[in-house]
Amino acid sequence: MTTNPKFNAKPAFLDGSVKKMLIDGRWVEAKAGRSFETFNPATGELLARVAEGDAEDVDLAVAAARRAFEGPWRSFKPNQRQNLILKLADLVSQHYEELCVLDTLDMGMPIGRSIQNRERVVGSVRYYAAQAMNIHGETIESSLDGEFFTAALKEPIGVVGAIIPWNSPLFATVKKISVALAAGCTLVLKPAEEAPLTPLRVGELCLEAGIPPGVVNIVSGFGETAGARLSAHPDVDKIAFTGSHFTGQKIIRASAVNVKKLSMELGGKSPNIIFADANLDKAVPGAAMATFNNAGQICCAGTRMYVERAIYDEFVARVAEFGSKMRVGNGLDLQTQMGPLVSTEQLTRVTDYLKIGQQEGAEAVTGGQRLTEGAFGKGNFVPPTVFRNVSDNMRIAREEIFGPVISAIPFDTVDEVVQRANDTPFGLGGGVWTRDVGKAHKVARRIRSGTVWVNAYNVMDPSVPFGGYKMSGFGREGGVHHVDEYLQTKALILNTD
Ligand code: NAI
Ligand code: MG
């Protein structure tokens, strides 16, 4: 195993104690005294026990967030909020290696990759710090009789419930926290039960940064209990959710109780379209990593790979070869390019899809079965898999698998591939690979999804909006629009006579 001495495989945070939740600036156990276990998906080892917050704990956290929102936090000026977020960015940067190790231990992400994302993660926090000082409404020239000053003011929405998934714990946590702080909101964050460690460690950094008690609360616990209570809580003003569309639908229903504001960053089945005139030397690794990145556990993964018929055989073979050469293993090894799936449940889900694909008549050119030899047998390892002979109506071409599985589908014409690419209830990402700028532009414009990459995939920038069309959700993360999701507009009509 190639390691780096900076990556202490046993961070001090994992000291054998039950990890507590952050409520009102204090580390507390669950009221009911329960805890749950979190495991290393590469080895099956128990990493820690974690406080299992439920409805009662969520209620305490929401009350603390409300008190903070109505209390001292209100009077924090934009520059003060900016300074706190910048301080958090510094701390995340300072502890970046440790946070990456926690992500790897808890959910398997290869550290060789995550370590390269420092700028994306820390830069994103700094971006929101800047946004804290970029909140402005507008004045309006009204036609009212008499003397009036009319304006649209921007005010923070209030108490935010942030519910995050396990596929990128550090990034999801710091993004949800820093955008809420930029807008002047307070929040209760519920990490995914599969990967609660990094979010809790970030909670420690929030306190170290001097973020006042109650402004950031972190309640670890299960979706069906803690998550459900947060989304049905009458005193939570907004839910910011990232995760599956099934859970998104439940949250939308639960939010009706007090007509919460919502933002939904849900999954997808994104098309990645490879034209015969593409630079194939770039398109092969690009199309492979569009899905194999993070073992396919990425919401915008380009899993429906549409390949122009003239190059279908060659291209599919090359992507399969790329996949078969990827180093699969423990994410702590710097050489590892693909780690395990997050949990045994996810392993079952993905291997079920591998069977379904084969039963439906698709052919696995590479991969297709769980890895069980030697050390692999202790973890949740599925190799890069490429299916050919896939048709649009197969389940592996329609449903989000959330594993390293590409469905390769041939096409003949531009109009046809656009129509087929859009024939999905989802619309999160999409890719177009071609040397023809005009074609790239036309196809990109016609794909109905929140992001389209041309001759690239999975490339993100804090100032570029990200989010879904159709069942992939609504609301945008990143960009100036993101902070706006945490603000509401107040009309001020002031008679100055
Ligand atoms: P999930 O969507 O159920 O979990 C995401 C978060 O929602 C977790 O924090 C969970 O505790 C919470 N949650 C679950 N049920 C809830 C409820 N009733 N009310 C409020 N919060 C609730 O996803 P899960 O179960 O981890 O994965 C299942 C499948 O979902 C995956 O195989 C994948 O297809 C998809 N998924 C997609 C993600 C994406 O970003 N597109 C992220 C995670 C999962
Ligand atoms: Mg875990």
Coordinates of C-alpha atoms and ligand atoms in Angstrom, one line a residue:
M1 CA 0.0 0.0 0.0
T2 CA 1.4 3.4 -1.0
T3 CA 0.7 5.9 1.7
N4 CA 1.6 9.4 2.7
P5 CA 2.7 10.1 6.2
K6 CA 0.3 13.0 6.3
F7 CA -2.6 10.7 6.0
N8 CA -2.8 9.3 9.5
A9 CA -5.0 6.3 9.0
K10 CA -6.2 6.6 12.6
P11 CA -7.2 10.2 13.1
A12 CA -7.4 11.3 16.7
F13 CA -11.1 11.9 16.2
L14 CA -11.6 8.1 16.2
D15 CA -10.6 7.8 19.9
G16 CA -13.0 4.9 20.7
S17 CA -15.6 7.2 22.3
V18 CA -19.2 7.4 21.1
K19 CA -19.2 10.4 18.8
K20 CA -21.7 13.0 20.1
M21 CA -24.0 15.4 18.3
L22 CA -23.6 19.2 18.2
I23 CA -26.6 21.0 19.6
D24 CA -26.6 24.6 20.8
G25 CA -22.8 24.7 20.8
R26 CA -22.4 21.6 23.0
W27 CA -21.5 18.0 22.3
V28 CA -24.4 15.8 23.6
E29 CA -25.5 12.2 23.5
A30 CA -28.9 11.3 22.1
K31 CA -31.6 11.9 24.7
A32 CA -32.7 8.3 24.4
G33 CA -29.1 7.2 25.0
R34 CA -28.9 5.3 21.7
S35 CA -26.0 5.1 19.3
F36 CA -25.3 3.3 16.0
E37 CA -22.2 1.9 14.3
T38 CA -20.4 3.2 11.3
F39 CA -18.1 0.9 9.3
N40 CA -15.2 1.1 7.0
P41 CA -16.6 -0.2 3.6
A42 CA -13.2 -1.3 2.4
T43 CA -12.5 -3.6 5.4
G44 CA -15.8 -4.1 7.2
E45 CA -14.1 -2.8 10.4
L46 CA -16.1 -0.9 13.0
L47 CA -14.9 2.7 13.0
A48 CA -17.0 4.3 15.7
R49 CA -20.3 4.4 17.5
V50 CA -22.2 7.6 16.9
A51 CA -25.1 9.2 18.8
E52 CA -28.4 8.2 17.3
G53 CA -30.4 11.3 17.3
D54 CA -34.2 11.0 16.8
A55 CA -37.2 13.3 16.9
E56 CA -36.5 14.5 20.4
D57 CA -33.0 15.5 19.6
V58 CA -34.0 17.2 16.4
D59 CA -36.6 19.2 18.3
L60 CA -33.8 20.4 20.7
A61 CA -31.6 21.3 17.8
V62 CA -34.3 23.2 16.0
A63 CA -35.2 25.1 19.2
A64 CA -31.5 26.1 19.5
A65 CA -31.3 27.1 15.9
R66 CA -34.5 29.2 16.3
R67 CA -33.1 30.9 19.5
A68 CA -29.8 31.7 17.7
F69 CA -31.7 33.0 14.7
E70 CA -33.9 35.3 16.8
G71 CA -31.0 36.2 19.1
P72 CA -27.5 37.4 18.6
W73 CA -27.0 35.9 15.1
R74 CA -29.5 38.4 13.7
S75 CA -27.2 41.3 14.5
F76 CA -24.1 39.8 12.8
K77 CA -23.1 42.0 10.0
P78 CA -22.3 40.5 6.6
N79 CA -18.6 41.1 7.1
Q80 CA -18.8 39.4 10.5
R81 CA -20.4 36.4 8.9
Q82 CA -17.9 36.5 6.1
N83 CA -15.0 36.4 8.6
L84 CA -16.5 33.4 10.4
I85 CA -16.9 31.5 7.1
L86 CA -13.3 32.5 6.1
K87 CA -12.1 31.2 9.4
L88 CA -14.0 27.9 8.8
A89 CA -12.3 27.8 5.3
D90 CA -8.9 28.2 6.9
L91 CA -9.6 25.4 9.4
V92 CA -10.9 23.1 6.7
S93 CA -7.8 23.8 4.7
Q94 CA -5.5 23.2 7.7
H95 CA -7.2 19.9 8.5
Y96 CA -7.9 18.9 4.9
E97 CA -5.8 15.7 5.0
E98 CA -7.5 14.5 8.2
L99 CA -10.9 15.3 6.8
C100 CA -10.1 13.4 3.6
V101 CA -9.0 10.4 5.7
L102 CA -12.3 10.4 7.6
D103 CA -14.2 10.5 4.3
T104 CA -12.2 7.6 3.0
L105 CA -12.5 5.6 6.2
D106 CA -16.3 6.2 6.4
M107 CA -17.4 5.9 2.8
G108 CA -14.4 4.6 0.8
M109 CA -13.5 7.6 -1.5
P110 CA -10.0 7.2 -2.9
I111 CA -7.7 9.7 -1.1
G112 CA -5.5 10.0 -4.1
R113 CA -8.4 11.9 -5.7
S114 CA -10.0 13.7 -2.8
I115 CA -6.7 15.2 -1.8
Q116 CA -6.6 16.9 -5.2
N117 CA -9.9 18.6 -4.6
R118 CA -8.7 20.9 -1.8
E119 CA -9.2 23.9 -3.9
R120 CA -12.6 22.9 -4.9
V121 CA -13.7 22.2 -1.3
V122 CA -11.9 25.1 0.4
G123 CA -12.5 27.4 -2.5
S124 CA -16.2 26.7 -2.3
V125 CA -16.3 27.8 1.3
R126 CA -14.4 31.0 0.4
Y127 CA -16.8 31.6 -2.4
Y128 CA -19.7 31.6 0.1
A129 CA -17.8 33.9 2.4
A130 CA -17.6 36.4 -0.5
Q131 CA -21.3 35.9 -1.1
A132 CA -22.1 37.0 2.5
M133 CA -21.1 40.5 1.4
N134 CA -23.0 40.4 -1.8
I135 CA -26.6 40.3 -0.7
H136 CA -28.7 43.1 -2.0
G137 CA -32.3 43.8 -2.8
E138 CA -33.5 46.5 -5.1
T139 CA -35.4 49.8 -5.0
I140 CA -38.4 50.2 -7.2
E141 CA -39.9 53.2 -8.8
S142 CA -43.6 52.8 -8.0
S143 CA -46.6 54.6 -9.5
L144 CA -48.4 55.0 -6.2
D145 CA -50.1 58.3 -5.5
G146 CA -48.1 60.4 -3.0
E147 CA -44.6 60.0 -1.8
F148 CA -43.4 56.4 -1.4
F149 CA -40.1 54.7 -1.1
T150 CA -40.6 51.1 -2.4
A151 CA -38.0 48.4 -2.2
A152 CA -37.5 44.6 -2.3
L153 CA -35.4 43.6 0.6
K154 CA -33.6 40.3 1.0
E155 CA -33.8 38.6 4.3
P156 CA -32.6 35.2 5.6
I157 CA -35.2 32.5 5.4
G158 CA -34.6 31.4 9.0
V159 CA -33.9 27.9 10.4
V160 CA -32.7 25.5 7.7
G161 CA -32.7 21.7 7.9
A162 CA -30.0 20.3 5.7
I163 CA -30.2 16.6 4.9
I164 CA -27.1 15.2 3.1
P165 CA -26.2 11.9 1.6
W166 CA -23.0 9.9 2.1
N167 CA -21.3 10.1 -1.3
S168 CA -19.3 13.2 -0.6
P169 CA -19.6 14.0 3.2
L170 CA -17.0 16.7 3.5
F171 CA -18.0 18.7 0.4
A172 CA -21.7 18.4 1.1
T173 CA -21.2 19.5 4.8
V174 CA -19.1 22.5 4.2
K175 CA -21.2 23.7 1.3
K176 CA -24.5 23.4 3.2
I177 CA -23.1 25.1 6.2
S178 CA -21.3 28.0 4.5
V179 CA -24.2 28.9 2.2
A180 CA -26.6 29.0 5.1
L181 CA -24.2 31.2 7.1
A182 CA -23.6 33.5 4.1
A183 CA -27.4 34.1 3.9
G184 CA -27.7 34.7 7.7
C185 CA -29.6 31.5 8.4
T186 CA -29.1 29.0 11.2
L187 CA -29.1 25.3 10.5
V188 CA -29.6 21.8 11.7
L189 CA -27.6 19.4 9.5
K190 CA -28.4 15.7 9.4
P191 CA -25.5 13.7 8.0
A192 CA -26.2 10.3 6.3
E193 CA -26.1 7.4 8.7
E194 CA -23.6 5.7 6.4
A195 CA -21.0 8.4 6.8
P196 CA -21.5 10.7 9.8
L197 CA -17.9 11.1 10.9
T198 CA -16.6 13.9 8.7
P199 CA -19.7 16.1 9.3
L200 CA -19.3 15.7 13.0
R201 CA -15.6 16.6 12.8
V202 CA -16.5 19.7 10.7
G203 CA -18.8 20.6 13.6
E204 CA -15.8 20.8 15.9
L205 CA -14.1 23.1 13.4
C206 CA -17.3 25.3 13.4
L207 CA -16.9 25.8 17.1
E208 CA -13.2 26.4 16.7
A209 CA -14.0 29.0 14.1
G210 CA -16.1 30.8 16.7
I211 CA -19.5 30.2 15.1
P212 CA -22.0 31.1 17.9
P213 CA -23.9 28.3 19.7
G214 CA -27.1 27.2 17.9
V215 CA -26.1 28.6 14.6
V216 CA -24.8 25.3 13.3
N217 CA -26.2 22.1 14.9
I218 CA -25.4 18.6 13.7
V219 CA -27.8 15.8 14.5
S220 CA -26.5 12.3 13.5
G221 CA -29.2 9.7 13.1
F222 CA -31.4 7.8 10.7
G223 CA -33.4 9.2 7.8
E224 CA -36.7 7.6 8.9
T225 CA -36.5 9.1 12.3
A226 CA -34.3 12.2 12.6
G227 CA -34.6 13.1 8.9
A228 CA -38.3 12.6 8.9
R229 CA -38.8 14.8 12.0
L230 CA -36.6 17.6 10.5
S231 CA -38.6 17.7 7.3
A232 CA -41.9 17.6 9.1
H233 CA -40.9 20.1 11.9
P234 CA -43.3 23.0 12.0
D235 CA -40.5 25.4 13.1
V236 CA -38.0 24.6 10.2
D237 CA -38.4 27.2 7.5
K238 CA -36.5 25.4 4.7
I239 CA -35.1 22.0 3.9
A240 CA -32.1 21.7 1.7
F241 CA -31.9 18.1 0.6
T242 CA -29.4 16.2 -1.4
G243 CA -30.1 12.5 -2.0
S244 CA -32.4 10.0 -3.8
H245 CA -35.6 11.1 -5.5
F246 CA -37.5 8.6 -3.4
T247 CA -36.5 10.4 -0.2
G248 CA -36.9 13.7 -1.9
Q249 CA -40.6 12.9 -2.6
K250 CA -41.1 12.0 1.1
I251 CA -39.5 15.2 2.2
I252 CA -41.7 17.2 -0.2
R253 CA -44.8 15.6 1.2
A254 CA -43.6 16.1 4.8
S255 CA -42.8 19.7 4.2
A256 CA -46.4 20.5 3.5
V257 CA -47.0 20.8 7.2
N258 CA -45.9 24.4 7.3
V259 CA -45.3 25.0 3.6
K260 CA -41.5 24.9 3.9
K261 CA -39.2 26.3 1.3
L262 CA -37.3 23.5 -0.4
S263 CA -34.3 22.9 -2.5
M264 CA -33.9 19.4 -3.9
E265 CA -30.7 18.1 -5.4
L266 CA -31.7 14.6 -6.5
G267 CA -30.3 11.9 -8.6
G268 CA -30.2 11.2 -12.3
K269 CA -29.5 8.9 -15.2
S270 CA -27.4 11.3 -17.2
P271 CA -26.6 10.8 -20.9
N272 CA -23.1 11.1 -22.1
I273 CA -23.1 11.4 -25.9
I274 CA -20.0 10.4 -27.9
F275 CA -19.9 11.5 -31.5
A276 CA -17.6 9.7 -34.0
D277 CA -15.7 13.0 -34.6
A278 CA -14.7 13.4 -31.0
N279 CA -11.1 13.3 -29.8
L280 CA -11.3 9.7 -28.7
D281 CA -8.1 9.8 -26.7
K282 CA -9.8 12.3 -24.4
A283 CA -13.3 10.9 -24.7
V284 CA -12.3 7.4 -23.6
P285 CA -11.0 8.4 -20.1
G286 CA -13.6 11.1 -19.9
A287 CA -16.5 8.8 -20.5
A288 CA -15.1 6.1 -18.2
M289 CA -14.5 8.6 -15.3
A290 CA -17.9 10.2 -15.9
T291 CA -19.2 7.1 -14.2
F292 CA -16.3 5.4 -12.4
N293 CA -15.4 8.5 -10.4
N294 CA -16.2 7.7 -6.7
A295 CA -17.3 4.2 -7.8
G296 CA -20.2 5.7 -9.6
Q297 CA -21.7 7.1 -6.4
I298 CA -22.1 10.6 -8.0
C299 CA -25.5 12.1 -8.6
C300 CA -24.6 13.4 -12.1
A301 CA -22.7 10.3 -13.2
G302 CA -22.9 9.9 -17.0
T303 CA -24.1 6.4 -16.9
R304 CA -26.1 6.3 -20.2
M305 CA -23.2 6.3 -22.7
Y306 CA -24.6 7.0 -26.2
V307 CA -22.0 6.2 -28.8
E308 CA -22.3 6.9 -32.5
R309 CA -22.7 3.6 -34.3
A310 CA -19.6 4.0 -36.5
I311 CA -17.3 3.9 -33.4
Y312 CA -19.5 1.9 -31.1
D313 CA -17.5 -1.3 -31.0
E314 CA -14.1 0.4 -30.8
F315 CA -15.2 3.0 -28.2
V316 CA -17.0 0.5 -25.9
A317 CA -14.0 -1.8 -26.1
R318 CA -11.6 1.1 -25.2
V319 CA -13.8 2.3 -22.3
A320 CA -14.0 -1.3 -21.0
E321 CA -10.2 -1.6 -21.3
F322 CA -9.8 1.6 -19.3
G323 CA -12.1 0.3 -16.7
S324 CA -10.4 -3.1 -16.5
K325 CA -7.1 -1.4 -15.8
M326 CA -8.3 0.8 -13.0
R327 CA -6.8 0.0 -9.6
V328 CA -9.6 -1.0 -7.3
G329 CA -8.9 -1.2 -3.6
N330 CA -8.8 0.5 -0.3
G331 CA -9.1 4.2 -0.8
L332 CA -6.3 4.9 1.7
D333 CA -3.8 3.5 -0.8
L334 CA -2.6 6.5 -2.9
Q335 CA -2.5 4.2 -5.9
T336 CA -6.2 3.3 -5.7
Q337 CA -8.4 4.8 -8.4
M338 CA -11.7 3.3 -7.3
G339 CA -12.7 2.4 -3.8
P340 CA -15.5 0.3 -2.4
L341 CA -19.3 1.0 -2.4
V342 CA -20.4 2.7 0.8
S343 CA -22.4 -0.1 2.4
T344 CA -23.5 -3.6 2.2
E345 CA -27.0 -2.3 1.2
Q346 CA -25.4 -0.4 -1.7
L347 CA -23.4 -3.5 -2.6
T348 CA -26.6 -5.5 -2.8
R349 CA -28.4 -2.8 -4.8
V350 CA -25.6 -2.6 -7.3
T351 CA -25.0 -6.3 -7.7
D352 CA -28.8 -6.8 -8.1
Y353 CA -28.6 -4.3 -11.1
L354 CA -25.7 -6.3 -12.5
K355 CA -27.9 -9.4 -12.5
I356 CA -30.9 -7.5 -13.9
G357 CA -28.7 -6.2 -16.7
Q358 CA -27.6 -9.7 -17.6
Q359 CA -31.1 -11.1 -17.4
E360 CA -32.4 -8.3 -19.6
G361 CA -29.9 -9.4 -22.3
A362 CA -27.1 -6.9 -21.8
E363 CA -23.5 -8.1 -22.0
A364 CA -20.9 -7.1 -19.4
V365 CA -17.7 -6.4 -21.5
T366 CA -15.8 -5.9 -18.3
G367 CA -16.7 -6.3 -14.6
G368 CA -20.2 -7.5 -14.0
Q369 CA -19.6 -9.2 -10.7
R370 CA -18.6 -8.3 -7.2
L371 CA -14.9 -8.8 -6.3
T372 CA -14.5 -11.4 -3.5
E373 CA -10.9 -12.6 -3.8
G374 CA -8.6 -12.0 -0.8
A375 CA -8.9 -8.6 0.9
F376 CA -11.8 -7.7 -1.5
G377 CA -14.0 -10.2 0.2
K378 CA -14.1 -8.1 3.4
G379 CA -15.2 -5.0 1.6
N380 CA -18.0 -3.8 -0.8
F381 CA -16.0 -4.0 -4.0
V382 CA -17.6 -3.9 -7.5
P383 CA -15.2 -3.4 -10.4
P384 CA -15.7 -0.9 -13.2
T385 CA -18.5 -2.5 -15.4
V386 CA -19.4 -1.7 -18.9
F387 CA -22.6 -3.2 -20.4
R388 CA -23.1 -3.4 -24.2
N389 CA -26.2 -4.4 -26.1
V390 CA -28.2 -2.1 -23.9
S391 CA -31.5 -0.8 -25.1
D392 CA -33.3 2.3 -23.9
N393 CA -36.1 0.5 -22.1
M394 CA -33.9 -1.8 -19.9
R395 CA -33.9 -1.0 -16.2
I396 CA -30.1 -0.5 -16.3
A397 CA -30.7 2.2 -18.8
R398 CA -33.5 3.9 -16.9
E399 CA -32.8 3.7 -13.2
E400 CA -30.1 5.3 -11.1
I401 CA -27.8 2.5 -10.1
F402 CA -25.3 4.6 -8.1
G403 CA -22.4 2.2 -8.8
P404 CA -19.6 1.8 -11.4
V405 CA -21.9 0.7 -14.2
I406 CA -22.0 2.1 -17.7
S407 CA -24.7 1.3 -20.1
A408 CA -23.4 1.7 -23.6
I409 CA -26.0 2.4 -26.2
P410 CA -25.5 3.0 -30.0
F411 CA -27.1 5.8 -31.9
D412 CA -27.2 7.1 -35.5
T413 CA -28.3 10.7 -35.8
V414 CA -28.3 13.9 -33.8
D415 CA -32.0 14.3 -33.6
E416 CA -32.4 10.7 -32.6
V417 CA -29.8 10.8 -29.8
V418 CA -31.2 14.1 -28.4
Q419 CA -34.7 12.6 -28.3
R420 CA -33.4 9.4 -26.6
A421 CA -31.1 11.3 -24.2
N422 CA -34.1 13.3 -23.1
D423 CA -36.4 10.3 -22.7
T424 CA -35.9 10.0 -19.0
P425 CA -37.7 11.4 -16.0
F426 CA -34.3 12.9 -14.8
G427 CA -32.3 15.8 -15.9
L428 CA -29.2 16.5 -13.8
G429 CA -26.1 16.2 -16.0
G430 CA -25.1 15.4 -19.5
G431 CA -22.1 15.2 -21.7
V432 CA -21.3 15.8 -25.4
W433 CA -18.1 14.8 -27.0
T434 CA -17.3 16.2 -30.5
R435 CA -14.8 18.4 -32.3
D436 CA -17.7 20.1 -34.1
V437 CA -18.4 23.3 -32.2
G438 CA -21.8 23.9 -33.9
K439 CA -23.0 20.4 -33.2
A440 CA -21.7 20.6 -29.6
H441 CA -23.6 23.8 -29.0
K442 CA -26.9 22.6 -30.6
V443 CA -26.9 19.3 -28.7
A444 CA -26.0 20.9 -25.4
R445 CA -28.8 23.4 -25.8
R446 CA -31.3 20.7 -26.5
I447 CA -30.4 18.4 -23.6
R448 CA -32.9 18.9 -20.8
S449 CA -30.7 18.9 -17.8
G450 CA -29.2 21.3 -15.3
T451 CA -25.7 20.9 -16.5
V452 CA -24.2 19.9 -19.8
W453 CA -20.4 19.4 -20.2
V454 CA -18.8 19.5 -23.6
N455 CA -15.6 17.5 -24.0
A456 CA -15.5 17.3 -20.2
Y457 CA -17.5 15.7 -17.4
N458 CA -18.0 16.2 -13.7
V459 CA -16.0 19.5 -13.8
M460 CA -17.4 22.0 -11.2
D461 CA -16.7 25.4 -10.1
P462 CA -18.1 27.2 -7.0
S463 CA -19.4 30.1 -9.1
V464 CA -21.3 27.9 -11.6
P465 CA -24.8 26.9 -10.7
F466 CA -25.5 23.2 -10.3
G467 CA -28.9 21.5 -10.0
G468 CA -31.6 19.5 -11.7
Y469 CA -34.3 19.7 -14.4
K470 CA -37.4 17.4 -14.1
M471 CA -37.2 14.8 -11.4
S472 CA -33.6 15.6 -10.6
G473 CA -35.0 18.4 -8.4
F474 CA -35.0 22.1 -8.2
G475 CA -32.9 24.9 -6.7
R476 CA -29.3 25.6 -7.6
E477 CA -26.2 25.0 -5.6
G478 CA -23.1 27.1 -6.5
G479 CA -23.2 30.5 -8.1
V480 CA -24.9 33.6 -6.9
H481 CA -28.3 31.8 -7.2
H482 CA -27.4 29.5 -4.4
V483 CA -27.4 32.1 -1.6
D484 CA -30.7 33.3 -3.0
E485 CA -32.3 30.0 -2.2
Y486 CA -31.7 30.8 1.5
L487 CA -33.2 34.3 1.3
Q488 CA -36.7 35.6 1.0
T489 CA -37.9 38.8 -0.5
K490 CA -39.7 41.4 1.6
A491 CA -41.5 44.3 -0.1
L492 CA -41.1 47.6 1.7
I493 CA -43.7 50.2 0.9
L494 CA -43.0 53.3 2.9
N495 CA -45.1 56.4 2.8
T496 CA -42.7 59.3 3.2
D497 CA -45.4 62.0 3.1
Ligands
NAI1 P1 -31.4 8.6 0.7 O1 -31.8 9.6 -0.3 O2 -32.4 7.8 1.4 O3 -30.4 9.3 1.8 C1 -30.0 10.6 1.8 C2 -30.3 11.3 3.1 O4 -31.7 11.3 3.3 C3 -29.6 10.6 4.3 O5 -29.2 11.6 5.2 C4 -30.8 9.9 4.9 O6 -30.7 9.6 6.3 C5 -31.9 10.9 4.6 N1 -33.3 10.3 4.7 C6 -33.7 9.0 4.4 N2 -35.0 8.9 4.5 C7 -35.5 10.0 4.9 C8 -36.8 10.5 5.3 N3 -37.8 9.7 5.2 N4 -36.9 11.8 5.6 C9 -35.8 12.6 5.7 N5 -34.6 12.2 5.4 C10 -34.4 11.0 5.0 O7 -30.4 7.6 -0.1 P2 -29.7 6.2 0.4 O8 -30.8 5.4 1.1 O9 -28.5 6.5 1.1 O10 -29.4 5.6 -1.0 C11 -30.3 4.9 -1.8 C12 -30.1 5.3 -3.2 O11 -30.4 6.6 -3.4 C13 -28.8 5.1 -3.8 O12 -28.5 3.8 -4.3 C14 -28.8 6.1 -5.0 O13 -29.4 5.5 -6.1 C15 -29.6 7.2 -4.4 N6 -28.8 8.3 -3.9 C16 -28.6 9.3 -4.7 C17 -27.8 10.4 -4.3 C18 -27.6 11.5 -5.2 O14 -26.9 12.5 -4.8 N7 -28.2 11.5 -6.3 C19 -27.2 10.4 -3.0 C20 -27.5 9.3 -2.2 C21 -28.3 8.2 -2.6
MG2 MG -19.5 4.2 7.2

